[in-house]
Amino acid sequence: MTANTPLTLPDGRPIPLLTGDERPMLESWLAFHRGTLELKCAELDDKQVRTASAEPSSLTLLGLVQHLTEVERNWFQRVAAGLDVPPVYGKGNGYVLEPERGLDEALAVWKREIARGKELCAGRALDDVGRIADGPMAGLEVSLRWVYVHMIEEYARHNGHADILRERIDGVTGA
């Protein structure tokens, strides 16, 4: 096999490309980090994914999935594609948990947002620009390349949180 052939780890996550063109490499790193988040939530029940990390933080795995759903929508739909779409979960950046919303539903919504972002960005060049709609950088233009790099770092940072949460829940570490 060549280094450009998609490979997976024993846990099912895709191994990011080791060589090749920039766009497939960026997409492969993002796929790896998305897979890592999903792995951190695997085989947990509703109570476990609602377990907070440590006081005073109220961060949970379910909250992280919801937050990253909002992040997917924001950067790929609002910024890169310029769509005026509302937040998925309302106020709170996705961290607010609702008793009736469990992990299966949150993961399905997250995957839907990922698919929509891929669809909208498929025909765009890495140099295409979008505009940040709100927050401290409102009005600034960013390239799709910047969005990919930002999304990789966003997932990597939150997957570090997910590592700590999962270890607290059932002692599982790594990945």
Short mmCIF file of C-alpha atoms in Angstrom, two decimals:
data_model
loop_
_atom_site.label_atom_id
_atom_site.label_comp_id
_atom_site.label_asym_id
_atom_site.label_seq_id
_atom_site.Cartn_x
_atom_site.Cartn_y
_atom_site.Cartn_z
CA MET A 1 0.00 0.00 0.00
CA THR A 2 1.12 3.52 -0.64
CA ALA A 3 1.08 6.31 1.93
CA ASN A 4 -1.83 7.87 -0.03
CA THR A 5 -4.11 4.85 0.36
CA PRO A 6 -6.65 5.40 3.13
CA LEU A 7 -5.83 3.20 6.10
CA THR A 8 -7.56 2.76 9.41
CA LEU A 9 -6.37 2.17 12.92
CA PRO A 10 -7.54 -0.98 14.76
CA ASP A 11 -10.22 1.15 16.47
CA GLY A 12 -11.67 2.13 13.06
CA ARG A 13 -10.46 5.72 12.84
CA PRO A 14 -8.95 6.79 9.53
CA ILE A 15 -5.21 7.38 9.56
CA PRO A 16 -4.50 10.88 8.19
CA LEU A 17 -2.66 10.94 4.87
CA LEU A 18 1.11 10.99 5.21
CA THR A 19 1.80 12.38 1.74
CA GLY A 20 -0.17 13.94 -1.06
CA ASP A 21 -2.06 17.03 -1.99
CA GLU A 22 -3.03 19.63 0.58
CA ARG A 23 -6.83 19.38 0.46
CA PRO A 24 -7.07 15.60 0.88
CA MET A 25 -4.50 15.85 3.68
CA LEU A 26 -6.48 18.53 5.52
CA GLU A 27 -9.70 16.57 5.04
CA SER A 28 -8.04 13.38 6.30
CA TRP A 29 -6.83 15.09 9.48
CA LEU A 30 -10.29 16.47 10.10
CA ALA A 31 -11.79 13.00 9.53
CA PHE A 32 -9.31 11.55 12.03
CA HIS A 33 -10.29 14.06 14.70
CA ARG A 34 -14.00 13.59 14.04
CA GLY A 35 -13.46 9.85 14.40
CA THR A 36 -11.61 10.41 17.66
CA LEU A 37 -14.53 12.35 19.13
CA GLU A 38 -16.94 9.61 18.14
CA LEU A 39 -14.62 6.96 19.62
CA LYS A 40 -14.51 8.85 22.94
CA CYS A 41 -18.31 8.55 23.14
CA ALA A 42 -18.53 4.89 22.10
CA GLU A 43 -20.19 2.37 24.38
CA LEU A 44 -21.31 4.94 26.95
CA ASP A 45 -24.83 5.35 28.28
CA ASP A 46 -26.81 8.56 28.61
CA LYS A 47 -25.79 9.13 32.21
CA GLN A 48 -22.10 8.67 31.40
CA VAL A 49 -22.05 11.16 28.50
CA ARG A 50 -23.65 13.70 30.86
CA THR A 51 -20.92 13.26 33.48
CA ALA A 52 -19.03 16.52 34.04
CA SER A 53 -15.25 16.56 34.06
CA ALA A 54 -14.44 18.15 37.40
CA GLU A 55 -15.82 21.04 39.41
CA PRO A 56 -16.32 23.84 38.69
CA SER A 57 -16.52 22.79 35.01
CA SER A 58 -19.81 21.47 33.67
CA LEU A 59 -18.18 20.16 30.47
CA THR A 60 -19.55 16.79 29.29
CA LEU A 61 -19.01 14.51 26.30
CA LEU A 62 -22.59 15.15 25.18
CA GLY A 63 -21.95 18.89 25.45
CA LEU A 64 -18.78 18.52 23.36
CA VAL A 65 -20.67 16.68 20.61
CA GLN A 66 -23.33 19.39 20.58
CA HIS A 67 -20.71 22.15 20.63
CA LEU A 68 -18.81 20.64 17.73
CA THR A 69 -22.10 20.36 15.85
CA GLU A 70 -22.44 24.14 16.23
CA VAL A 71 -18.79 24.59 15.20
CA GLU A 72 -19.34 22.51 12.04
CA ARG A 73 -22.39 24.58 11.11
CA ASN A 74 -20.72 27.89 11.88
CA TRP A 75 -17.46 27.46 9.99
CA PHE A 76 -18.59 25.48 6.95
CA GLN A 77 -22.12 26.81 6.44
CA ARG A 78 -22.06 30.36 7.82
CA VAL A 79 -18.48 31.35 7.13
CA ALA A 80 -17.28 29.30 4.16
CA ALA A 81 -20.63 29.08 2.31
CA GLY A 82 -22.06 32.41 3.50
CA LEU A 83 -25.40 30.95 4.58
CA ASP A 84 -27.63 32.62 7.14
CA VAL A 85 -28.55 29.59 9.24
CA PRO A 86 -29.57 29.62 12.92
CA PRO A 87 -27.67 27.80 15.64
CA VAL A 88 -28.56 24.12 15.95
CA TYR A 89 -29.07 24.21 19.73
CA GLY A 90 -29.87 27.85 20.38
CA LYS A 91 -27.83 29.82 22.89
CA GLY A 92 -24.87 28.42 24.80
CA ASN A 93 -22.67 27.21 21.92
CA GLY A 94 -24.16 23.73 22.21
CA TYR A 95 -23.00 23.02 25.73
CA VAL A 96 -26.47 23.20 27.32
CA LEU A 97 -27.94 19.73 27.84
CA GLU A 98 -31.62 18.95 27.50
CA PRO A 99 -33.08 15.91 29.33
CA GLU A 100 -34.86 14.67 26.20
CA ARG A 101 -31.79 14.85 23.92
CA GLY A 102 -29.46 11.90 24.19
CA LEU A 103 -26.20 10.92 22.55
CA ASP A 104 -27.71 9.02 19.61
CA GLU A 105 -29.72 12.06 18.55
CA ALA A 106 -26.77 14.42 19.10
CA LEU A 107 -24.44 12.22 17.03
CA ALA A 108 -27.01 12.00 14.22
CA VAL A 109 -27.36 15.79 14.12
CA TRP A 110 -23.55 16.18 14.26
CA LYS A 111 -23.12 13.80 11.31
CA ARG A 112 -25.82 15.65 9.38
CA GLU A 113 -23.97 18.96 9.90
CA ILE A 114 -20.69 17.35 8.79
CA ALA A 115 -22.34 16.02 5.62
CA ARG A 116 -23.91 19.41 4.84
CA GLY A 117 -20.58 21.19 5.29
CA LYS A 118 -18.83 18.69 3.00
CA GLU A 119 -21.52 19.16 0.38
CA LEU A 120 -21.26 22.95 0.47
CA CYS A 121 -17.46 23.02 0.34
CA ALA A 122 -16.88 20.26 -2.21
CA GLY A 123 -16.70 22.63 -5.18
CA ARG A 124 -14.80 25.40 -3.43
CA ALA A 125 -11.08 26.03 -3.72
CA LEU A 126 -8.92 26.30 -0.60
CA ASP A 127 -8.25 29.93 -1.53
CA ASP A 128 -11.98 30.81 -1.67
CA VAL A 129 -12.90 33.21 1.11
CA GLY A 130 -15.80 33.62 3.45
CA ARG A 131 -16.57 36.21 6.07
CA ILE A 132 -16.79 35.69 9.81
CA ALA A 133 -20.29 36.77 10.80
CA ASP A 134 -19.99 37.42 14.53
CA GLY A 135 -17.75 37.33 17.57
CA PRO A 136 -14.46 39.14 18.12
CA MET A 137 -13.33 38.59 14.51
CA ALA A 138 -16.64 39.59 12.88
CA GLY A 139 -16.22 40.95 9.38
CA LEU A 140 -12.82 39.41 8.70
CA GLU A 141 -12.33 37.31 5.60
CA VAL A 142 -10.83 33.84 5.93
CA SER A 143 -9.95 31.26 3.30
CA LEU A 144 -11.41 27.78 3.23
CA ARG A 145 -7.86 26.61 3.95
CA TRP A 146 -7.92 28.64 7.19
CA VAL A 147 -11.30 27.11 8.08
CA TYR A 148 -9.89 23.59 7.66
CA VAL A 149 -6.84 24.37 9.78
CA HIS A 150 -9.02 26.00 12.43
CA MET A 151 -11.39 23.02 12.48
CA ILE A 152 -8.49 20.60 12.94
CA GLU A 153 -7.18 22.58 15.91
CA GLU A 154 -10.69 22.97 17.33
CA TYR A 155 -11.26 19.23 17.28
CA ALA A 156 -7.76 18.48 18.57
CA ARG A 157 -8.27 20.80 21.54
CA HIS A 158 -11.69 19.40 22.37
CA ASN A 159 -10.51 15.82 21.90
CA GLY A 160 -8.03 16.54 24.69
CA HIS A 161 -11.01 17.48 26.85
CA ALA A 162 -12.79 14.31 25.69
CA ASP A 163 -9.77 12.24 26.78
CA ILE A 164 -10.04 13.62 30.30
CA LEU A 165 -13.81 13.18 30.41
CA ARG A 166 -13.63 9.56 29.21
CA GLU A 167 -10.91 8.70 31.73
CA ARG A 168 -13.06 10.16 34.51
CA ILE A 169 -16.12 8.20 33.35
CA ASP A 170 -14.66 4.70 33.03
CA GLY A 171 -10.87 4.88 33.09
CA VAL A 172 -10.42 4.46 29.32
CA THR A 173 -7.38 6.38 28.10
CA GLY A 174 -5.52 6.84 24.87
CA ALA A 175 -6.51 7.37 21.25
#
